[in-house]
Short mmCIF file of C-alpha atoms and ligand atoms in Angstrom, two decimals:
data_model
loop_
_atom_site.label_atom_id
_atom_site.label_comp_id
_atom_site.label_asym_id
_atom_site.label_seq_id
_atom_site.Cartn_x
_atom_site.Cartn_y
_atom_site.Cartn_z
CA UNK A 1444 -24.60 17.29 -0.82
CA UNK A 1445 -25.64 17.06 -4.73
CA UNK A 1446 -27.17 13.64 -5.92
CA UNK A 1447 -23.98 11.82 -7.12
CA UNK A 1448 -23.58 10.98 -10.49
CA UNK A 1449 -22.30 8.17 -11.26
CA UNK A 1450 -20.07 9.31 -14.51
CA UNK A 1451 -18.57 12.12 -12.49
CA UNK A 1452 -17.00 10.09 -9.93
CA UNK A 1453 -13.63 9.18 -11.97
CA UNK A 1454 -13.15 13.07 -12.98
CA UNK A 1455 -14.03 13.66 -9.25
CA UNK A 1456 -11.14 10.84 -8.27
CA UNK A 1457 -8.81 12.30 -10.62
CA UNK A 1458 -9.44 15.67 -9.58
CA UNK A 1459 -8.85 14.62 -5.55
CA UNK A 1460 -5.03 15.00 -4.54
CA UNK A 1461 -4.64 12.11 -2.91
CA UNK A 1462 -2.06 9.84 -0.69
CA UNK A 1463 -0.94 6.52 -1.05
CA UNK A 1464 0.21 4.51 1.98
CA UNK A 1465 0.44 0.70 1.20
CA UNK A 1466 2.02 -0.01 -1.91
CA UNK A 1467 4.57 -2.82 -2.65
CA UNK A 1468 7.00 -1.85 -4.78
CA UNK A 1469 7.37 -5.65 -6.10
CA UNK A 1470 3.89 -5.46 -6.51
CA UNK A 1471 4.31 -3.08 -9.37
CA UNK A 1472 5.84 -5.08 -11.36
CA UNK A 1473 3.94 -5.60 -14.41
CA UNK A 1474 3.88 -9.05 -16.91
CA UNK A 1475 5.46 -6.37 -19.53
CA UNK A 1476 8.35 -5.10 -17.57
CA UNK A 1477 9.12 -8.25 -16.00
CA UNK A 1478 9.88 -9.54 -18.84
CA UNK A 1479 11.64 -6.88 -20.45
CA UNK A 1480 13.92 -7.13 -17.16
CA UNK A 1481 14.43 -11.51 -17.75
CA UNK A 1482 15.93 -10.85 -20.65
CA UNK A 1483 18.50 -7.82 -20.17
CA UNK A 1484 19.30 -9.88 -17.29
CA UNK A 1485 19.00 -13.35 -18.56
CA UNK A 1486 16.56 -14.40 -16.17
CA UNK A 1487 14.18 -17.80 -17.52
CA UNK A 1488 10.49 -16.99 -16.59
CA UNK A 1489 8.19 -20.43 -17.02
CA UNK A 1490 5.83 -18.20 -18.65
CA UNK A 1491 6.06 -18.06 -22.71
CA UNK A 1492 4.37 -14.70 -22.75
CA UNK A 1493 3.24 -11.11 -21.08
CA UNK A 1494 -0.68 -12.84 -21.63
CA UNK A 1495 0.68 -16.83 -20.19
CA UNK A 1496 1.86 -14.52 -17.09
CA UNK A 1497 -1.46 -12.43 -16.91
CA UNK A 1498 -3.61 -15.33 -16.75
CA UNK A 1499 -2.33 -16.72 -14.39
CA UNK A 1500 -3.43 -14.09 -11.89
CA UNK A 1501 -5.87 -16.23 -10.62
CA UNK A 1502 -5.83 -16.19 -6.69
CA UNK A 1503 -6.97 -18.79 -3.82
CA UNK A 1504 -5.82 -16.78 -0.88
CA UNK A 1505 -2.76 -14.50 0.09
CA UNK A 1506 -0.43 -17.43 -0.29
CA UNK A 1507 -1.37 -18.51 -3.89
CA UNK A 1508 -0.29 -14.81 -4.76
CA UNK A 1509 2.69 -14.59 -2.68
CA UNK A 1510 4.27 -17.91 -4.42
CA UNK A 1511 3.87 -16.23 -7.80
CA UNK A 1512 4.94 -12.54 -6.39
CA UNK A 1513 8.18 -13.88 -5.34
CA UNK A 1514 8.87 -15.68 -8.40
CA UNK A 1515 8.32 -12.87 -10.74
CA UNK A 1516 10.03 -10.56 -8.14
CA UNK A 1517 13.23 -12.61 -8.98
CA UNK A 1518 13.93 -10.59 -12.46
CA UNK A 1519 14.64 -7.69 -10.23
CA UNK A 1520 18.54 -7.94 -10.34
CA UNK A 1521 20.64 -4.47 -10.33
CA UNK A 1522 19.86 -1.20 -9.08
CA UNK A 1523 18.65 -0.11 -12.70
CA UNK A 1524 16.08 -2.30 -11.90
CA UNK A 1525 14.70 -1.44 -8.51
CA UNK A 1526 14.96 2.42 -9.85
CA UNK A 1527 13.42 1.40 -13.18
CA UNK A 1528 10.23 -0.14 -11.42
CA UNK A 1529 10.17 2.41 -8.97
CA UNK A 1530 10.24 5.49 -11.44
CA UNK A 1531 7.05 3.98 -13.39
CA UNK A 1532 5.40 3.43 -10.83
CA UNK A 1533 6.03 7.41 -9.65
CA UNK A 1534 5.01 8.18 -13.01
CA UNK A 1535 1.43 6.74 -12.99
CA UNK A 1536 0.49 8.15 -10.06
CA UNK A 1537 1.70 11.70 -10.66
CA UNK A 1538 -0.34 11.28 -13.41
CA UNK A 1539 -3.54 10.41 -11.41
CA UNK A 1540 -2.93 13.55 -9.12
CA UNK A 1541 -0.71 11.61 -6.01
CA UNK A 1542 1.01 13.76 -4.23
CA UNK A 1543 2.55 11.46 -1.40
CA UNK A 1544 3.66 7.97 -1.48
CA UNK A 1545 4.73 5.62 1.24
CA UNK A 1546 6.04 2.34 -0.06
CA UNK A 1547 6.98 -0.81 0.95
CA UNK A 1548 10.10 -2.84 -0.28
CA UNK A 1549 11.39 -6.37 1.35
CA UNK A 1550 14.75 -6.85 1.20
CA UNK A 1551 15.23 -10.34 2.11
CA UNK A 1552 13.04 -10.72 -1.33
CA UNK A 1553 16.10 -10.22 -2.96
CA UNK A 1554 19.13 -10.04 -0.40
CA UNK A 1555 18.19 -13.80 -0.44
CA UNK A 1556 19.00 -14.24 -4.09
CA UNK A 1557 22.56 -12.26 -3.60
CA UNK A 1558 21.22 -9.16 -4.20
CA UNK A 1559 22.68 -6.71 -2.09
CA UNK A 1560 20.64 -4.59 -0.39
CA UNK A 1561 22.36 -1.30 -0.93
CA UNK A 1562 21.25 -2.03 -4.76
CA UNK A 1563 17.36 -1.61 -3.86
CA UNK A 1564 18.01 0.78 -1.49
CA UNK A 1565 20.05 3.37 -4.20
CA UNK A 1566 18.27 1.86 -6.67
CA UNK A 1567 14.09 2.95 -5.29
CA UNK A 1568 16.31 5.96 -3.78
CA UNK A 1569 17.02 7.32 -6.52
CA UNK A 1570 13.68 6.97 -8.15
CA UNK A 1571 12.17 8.82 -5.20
CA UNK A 1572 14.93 11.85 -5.67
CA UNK A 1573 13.95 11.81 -9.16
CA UNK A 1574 10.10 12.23 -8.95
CA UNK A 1575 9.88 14.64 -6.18
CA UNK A 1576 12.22 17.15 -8.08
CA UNK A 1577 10.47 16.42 -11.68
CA UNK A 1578 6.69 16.13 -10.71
CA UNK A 1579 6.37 17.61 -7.12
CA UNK A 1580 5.13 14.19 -5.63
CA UNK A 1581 6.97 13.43 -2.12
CA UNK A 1582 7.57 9.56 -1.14
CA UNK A 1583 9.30 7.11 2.33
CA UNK A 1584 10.53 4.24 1.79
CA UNK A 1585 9.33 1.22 4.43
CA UNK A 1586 11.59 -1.27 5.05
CA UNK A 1587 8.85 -4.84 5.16
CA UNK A 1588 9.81 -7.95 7.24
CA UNK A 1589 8.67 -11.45 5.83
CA UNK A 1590 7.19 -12.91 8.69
CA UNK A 1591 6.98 -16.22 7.38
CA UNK A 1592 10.78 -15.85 7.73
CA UNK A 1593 12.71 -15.93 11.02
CA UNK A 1594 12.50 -13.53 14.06
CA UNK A 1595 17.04 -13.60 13.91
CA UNK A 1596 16.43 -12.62 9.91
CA UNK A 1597 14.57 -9.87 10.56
CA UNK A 1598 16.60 -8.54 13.14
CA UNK A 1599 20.10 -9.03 10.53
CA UNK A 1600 17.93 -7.70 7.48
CA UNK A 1601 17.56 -4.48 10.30
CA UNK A 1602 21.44 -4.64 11.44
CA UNK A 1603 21.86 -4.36 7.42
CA UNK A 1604 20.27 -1.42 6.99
CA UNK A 1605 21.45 0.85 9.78
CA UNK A 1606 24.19 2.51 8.05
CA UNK A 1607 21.66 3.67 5.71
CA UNK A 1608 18.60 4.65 8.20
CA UNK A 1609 18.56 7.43 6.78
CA UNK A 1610 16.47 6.68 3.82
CA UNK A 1611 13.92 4.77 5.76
CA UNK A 1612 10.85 6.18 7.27
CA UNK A 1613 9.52 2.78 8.80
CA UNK A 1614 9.78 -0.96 9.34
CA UNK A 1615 6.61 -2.93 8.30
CA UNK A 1616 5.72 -6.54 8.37
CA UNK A 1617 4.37 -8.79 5.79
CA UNK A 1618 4.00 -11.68 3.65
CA UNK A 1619 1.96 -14.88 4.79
CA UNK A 1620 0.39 -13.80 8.04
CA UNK A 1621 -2.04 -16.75 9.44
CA UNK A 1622 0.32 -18.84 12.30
CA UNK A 1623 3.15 -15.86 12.01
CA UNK A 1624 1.90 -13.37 14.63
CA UNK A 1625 3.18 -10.06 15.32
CA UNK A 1626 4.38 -10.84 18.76
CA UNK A 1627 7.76 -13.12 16.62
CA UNK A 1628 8.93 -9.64 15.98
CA UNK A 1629 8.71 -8.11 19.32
CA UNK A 1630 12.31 -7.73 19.34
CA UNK A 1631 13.06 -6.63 15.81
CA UNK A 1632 10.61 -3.79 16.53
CA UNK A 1633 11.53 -2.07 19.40
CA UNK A 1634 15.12 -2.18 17.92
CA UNK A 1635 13.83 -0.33 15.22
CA UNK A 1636 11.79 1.99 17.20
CA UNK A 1637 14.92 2.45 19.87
CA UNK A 1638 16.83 4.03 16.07
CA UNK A 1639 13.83 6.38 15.23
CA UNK A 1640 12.01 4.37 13.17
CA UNK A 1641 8.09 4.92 13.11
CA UNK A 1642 6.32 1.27 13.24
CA UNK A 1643 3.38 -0.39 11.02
CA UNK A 1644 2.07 -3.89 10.87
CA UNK A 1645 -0.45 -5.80 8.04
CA UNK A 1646 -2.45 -7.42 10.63
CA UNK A 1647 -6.40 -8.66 10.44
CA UNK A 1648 -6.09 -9.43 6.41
CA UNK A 1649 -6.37 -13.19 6.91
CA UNK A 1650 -5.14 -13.61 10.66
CA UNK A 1651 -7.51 -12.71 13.25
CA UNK A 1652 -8.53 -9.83 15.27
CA UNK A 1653 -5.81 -10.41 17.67
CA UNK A 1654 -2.98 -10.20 15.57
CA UNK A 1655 -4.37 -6.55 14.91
CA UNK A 1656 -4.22 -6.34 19.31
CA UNK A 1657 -0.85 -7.96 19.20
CA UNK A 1658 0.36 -4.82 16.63
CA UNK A 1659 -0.57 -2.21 18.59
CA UNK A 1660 0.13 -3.71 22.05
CA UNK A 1661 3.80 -5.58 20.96
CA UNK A 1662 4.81 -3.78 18.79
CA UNK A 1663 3.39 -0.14 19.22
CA UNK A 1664 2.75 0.20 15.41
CA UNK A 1665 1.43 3.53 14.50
CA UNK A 1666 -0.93 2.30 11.61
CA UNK A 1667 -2.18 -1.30 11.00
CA UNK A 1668 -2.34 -2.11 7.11
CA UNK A 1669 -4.95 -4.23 6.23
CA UNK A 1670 -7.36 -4.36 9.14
CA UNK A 1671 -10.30 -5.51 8.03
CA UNK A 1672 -11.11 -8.44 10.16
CA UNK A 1673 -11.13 -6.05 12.93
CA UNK A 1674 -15.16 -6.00 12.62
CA UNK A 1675 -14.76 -9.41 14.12
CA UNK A 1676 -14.70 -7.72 17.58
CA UNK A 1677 -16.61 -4.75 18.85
CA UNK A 1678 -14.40 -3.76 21.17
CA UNK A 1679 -11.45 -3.63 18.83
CA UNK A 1680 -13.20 -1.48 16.65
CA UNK A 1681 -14.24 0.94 19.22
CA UNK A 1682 -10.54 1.03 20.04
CA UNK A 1683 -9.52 1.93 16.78
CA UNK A 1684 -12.07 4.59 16.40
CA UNK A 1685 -11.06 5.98 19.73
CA UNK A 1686 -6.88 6.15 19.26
CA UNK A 1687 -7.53 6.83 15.61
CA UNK A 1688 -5.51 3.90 14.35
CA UNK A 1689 -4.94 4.56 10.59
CA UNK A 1690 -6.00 1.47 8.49
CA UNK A 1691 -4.38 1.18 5.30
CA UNK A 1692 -7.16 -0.64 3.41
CA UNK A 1693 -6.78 -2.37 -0.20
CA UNK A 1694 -10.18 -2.97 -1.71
CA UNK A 1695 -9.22 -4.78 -5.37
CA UNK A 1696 -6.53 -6.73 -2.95
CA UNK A 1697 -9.30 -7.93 -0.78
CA UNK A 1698 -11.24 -9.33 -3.42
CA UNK A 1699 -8.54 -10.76 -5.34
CA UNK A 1700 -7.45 -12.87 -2.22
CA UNK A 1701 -10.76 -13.31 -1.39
CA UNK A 1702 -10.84 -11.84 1.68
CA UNK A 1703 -14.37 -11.07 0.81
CA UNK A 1704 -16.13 -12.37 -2.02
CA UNK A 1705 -16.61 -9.49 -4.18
CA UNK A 1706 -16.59 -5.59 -3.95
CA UNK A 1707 -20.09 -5.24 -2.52
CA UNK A 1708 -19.09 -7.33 0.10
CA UNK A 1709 -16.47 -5.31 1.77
CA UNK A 1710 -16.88 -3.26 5.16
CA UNK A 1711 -14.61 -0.40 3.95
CA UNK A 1712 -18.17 1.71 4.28
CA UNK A 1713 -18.84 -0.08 7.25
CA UNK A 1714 -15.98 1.11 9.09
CA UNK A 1715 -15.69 4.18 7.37
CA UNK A 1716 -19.38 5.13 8.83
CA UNK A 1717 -18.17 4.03 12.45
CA UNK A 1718 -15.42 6.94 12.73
CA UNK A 1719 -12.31 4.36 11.64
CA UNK A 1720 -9.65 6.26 9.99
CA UNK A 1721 -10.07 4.56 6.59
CA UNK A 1722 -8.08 5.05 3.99
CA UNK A 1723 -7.97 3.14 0.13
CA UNK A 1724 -4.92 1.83 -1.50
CA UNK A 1725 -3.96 -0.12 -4.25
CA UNK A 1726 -1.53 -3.03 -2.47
CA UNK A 1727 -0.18 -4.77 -5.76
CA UNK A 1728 -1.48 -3.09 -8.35
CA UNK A 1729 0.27 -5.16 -11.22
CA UNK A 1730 -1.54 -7.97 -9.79
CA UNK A 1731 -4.90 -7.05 -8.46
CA UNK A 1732 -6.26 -5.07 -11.45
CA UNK A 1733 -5.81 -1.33 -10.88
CA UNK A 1734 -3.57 1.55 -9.42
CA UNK A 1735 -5.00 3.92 -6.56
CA UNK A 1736 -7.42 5.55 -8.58
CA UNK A 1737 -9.00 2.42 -10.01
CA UNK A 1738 -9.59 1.17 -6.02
CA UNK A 1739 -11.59 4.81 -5.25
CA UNK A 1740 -13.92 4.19 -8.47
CA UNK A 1741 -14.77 0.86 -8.06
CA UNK A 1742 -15.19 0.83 -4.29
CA UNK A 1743 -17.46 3.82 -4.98
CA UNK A 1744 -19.56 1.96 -7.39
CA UNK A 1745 -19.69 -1.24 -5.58
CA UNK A 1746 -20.60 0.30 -2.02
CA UNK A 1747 -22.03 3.40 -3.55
CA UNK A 1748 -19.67 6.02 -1.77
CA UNK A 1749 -20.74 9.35 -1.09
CA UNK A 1750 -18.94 11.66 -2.97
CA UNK A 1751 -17.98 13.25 0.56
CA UNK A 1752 -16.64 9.97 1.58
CA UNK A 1753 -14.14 10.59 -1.35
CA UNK A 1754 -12.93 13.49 0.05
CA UNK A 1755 -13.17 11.94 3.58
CA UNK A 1756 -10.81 9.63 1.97
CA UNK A 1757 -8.92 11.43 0.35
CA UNK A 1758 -8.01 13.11 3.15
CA UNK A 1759 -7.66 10.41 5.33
CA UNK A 1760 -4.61 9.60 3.36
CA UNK A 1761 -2.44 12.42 4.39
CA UNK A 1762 -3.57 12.19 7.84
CA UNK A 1763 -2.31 8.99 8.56
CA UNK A 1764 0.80 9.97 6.22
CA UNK A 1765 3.95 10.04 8.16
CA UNK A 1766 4.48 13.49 6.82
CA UNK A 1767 5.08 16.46 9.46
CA UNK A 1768 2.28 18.25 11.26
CA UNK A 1769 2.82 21.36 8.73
CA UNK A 1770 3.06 19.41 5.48
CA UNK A 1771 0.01 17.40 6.31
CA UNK A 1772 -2.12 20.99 6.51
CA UNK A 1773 -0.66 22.15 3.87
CA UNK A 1774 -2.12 18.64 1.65
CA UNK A 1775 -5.35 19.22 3.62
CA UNK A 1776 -6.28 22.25 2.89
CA UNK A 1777 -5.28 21.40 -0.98
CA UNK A 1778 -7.55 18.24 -1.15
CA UNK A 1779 -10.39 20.82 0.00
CA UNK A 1780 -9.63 23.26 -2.48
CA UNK A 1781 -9.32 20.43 -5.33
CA UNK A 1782 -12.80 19.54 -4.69
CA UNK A 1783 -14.19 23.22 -4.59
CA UNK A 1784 -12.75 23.42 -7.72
CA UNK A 1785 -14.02 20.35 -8.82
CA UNK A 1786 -17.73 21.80 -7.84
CA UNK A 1787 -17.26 24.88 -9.92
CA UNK A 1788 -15.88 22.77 -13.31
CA UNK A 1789 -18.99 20.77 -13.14
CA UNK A 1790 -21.62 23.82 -12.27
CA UNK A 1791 -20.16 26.86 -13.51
CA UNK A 1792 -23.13 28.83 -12.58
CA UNK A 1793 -21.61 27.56 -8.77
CA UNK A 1794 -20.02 30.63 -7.09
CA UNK A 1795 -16.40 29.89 -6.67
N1 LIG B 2853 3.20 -8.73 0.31
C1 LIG B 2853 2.74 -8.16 -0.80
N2 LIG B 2853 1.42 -8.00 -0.73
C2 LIG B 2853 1.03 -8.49 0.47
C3 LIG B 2853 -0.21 -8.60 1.13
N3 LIG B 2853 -1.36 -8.20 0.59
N4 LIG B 2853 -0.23 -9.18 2.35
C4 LIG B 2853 0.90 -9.61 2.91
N5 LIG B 2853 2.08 -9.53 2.33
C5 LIG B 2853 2.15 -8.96 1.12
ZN1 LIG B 2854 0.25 -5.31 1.64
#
């Protein structure tokens, strides 16, 4: 392959198709809209402005951010809202060329704060309807447990949404993870499974190695988001490489919660280069400091990415997507023929 360039890489990012698989809706929501949102729904903020809320993006760990997360996430009110955050979100990343999106949304978030849930469920609905018909860009909604919450929540915030399953791809798990292990929702997930419901986990992003085991043994998930602590044991990692468990890895997140101390630092190559199925997403964009594509270019830079790792990743996306056999090939063979094309823009002497 051609010497990489650096100043090629973003055209080459924006010129990928690409998926994205772990994405919080409420993690979307940026200083702007949030407060555009307080006041049409007379919500008081302790922040004076969009720049008091921005600088105080400032994390410790996963917890710092979560206490701040849920505050702002309590603006979000009527199902205007949830379709209003939803539908920019869609926007941007049509706009950076991706084509699928799996997303998560908690609904004890807001059922909590007498929300009802069929308001974010009609509400990101909607939003999904809407973007698929006007830009072509397909999405699945994931219904996230707080584990910091009870086992008997989880398992009512699931009896809640049965009449609706409809509209939900997968249950997920989330929120603080250190000393709330997977196994707490052993129940709650093979429920879930028992109605159709595909499985997925956040596991090894502060909590240890065996909360990733724990995922895959208790509750059978079919991808583990996060992952990265599964280095921590070779024998876990050969697993993973073996049964192809998808990780759904957040680089800027990482860093931001310091699970590693900077960009250089992280083993995304590392894992990528031991036959992992690796792919890059954005987490909570509004809060970490860029959308999907911003995650590719700066993991590039910082661990100096092939540019066939791009496409490796790029491709990775879809085939850890929870799309169908036939839609997957079909996104494939287009994320191939995006970088062909790519080639021939930037050598035109290059035989298409
Ligand atoms: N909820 C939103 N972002 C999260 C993350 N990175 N980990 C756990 N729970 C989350
Ligand atoms: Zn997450």
């Amino acid at each position: 392959m051609a010497n990489t360039l650096p100043d090629r890489i973003p055209a080459l990012v924006q010129a990928l198709l690409k998926a994205e698989l772990h994405l919080h809706i409420e993690g979307t929501l940026e200083p702007e809209l949030a407060f555009a949102m307080a006041k049409r729904n007379g919500v008081a903020l302790r922040f004076d402005s969009v720049e008091a809320l921005r600088a105080a993006y400032d994390f410790d760990d996963l917890q710092s951010f979560l206490d701040l997360y849920y505050e702002i996430a309590s603006v979000l009110r009527t199902e205007r809202d949830f379709h209003d955050l939803a539908a920019a979100y869609l926007e941007r990343m049509a706009a950076e060329n991706v084509r699928h999106v799996e997303i998560f949304f908690d609904p004890q978030t807001h059922t909590a704060r007498g929300v009802a849930y069929e308001a974010v469920l009609d509400g990101l609905s909607a939003a999904l309807a809407e973007a698929e018909a006007a830009r072509g860009i397909t999405g699945r909604l994931i219904l996230s447990f707080l584990r910091d919450r009870s086992a008997e929540e989880a398992m009512a915030t699931l009896e809640a949404a049965l009449p609706r399953l409809d509209r939900i791809a997968a249950v997920g798990l989330d929120s603080a993870e250190r000393g709330n292990p997977p196994a707490k929702f052993e129940a709650v997930f093979a429920r879930a499974r028992a109605e159709g419901l595909v499985a997925v986990a956040h596991a090894g992003e502060e909590g240890p190695p065996a909360y990733i085991r724990e995922a895959l043994d208790r509750l059978h998930v079919a991808r583990i988001d996060h992952g990265v602590r599964c280095e921590e044991d070779p024998n876990l990692v050969a697993r993973l490489r073996i049964e192809q468990v998808p990780l759904t890895v957040c680089p800027l997140s990482n860093v931001r919660l310091r699970v590693f101390d900077s960009l250089a630092d992280h083993n995304l190559k590392r894992l990528l280069d031991a036959g992992l199925l690796v792919t890059i997403n954005s987490d909570d964009p509004a809060y970490f400091g860029g959308y999907l594509s911003t995650n590719y270019v700066e993991t590039q830079r910082a661990l100096a990415l092939e540019e066939a790792d791009l496409v490796t990743l790029a491709k990775n996306g879809f085939t850890a997507s929870l799309l169908p056999a036939e839609a997957k090939a079909v996104h494939l063979a287009a994320v191939d023929h995006a970088y062909e094309d790519f080639l021939v823009t930037q050598d035109p002497h290059r035989l298409p």
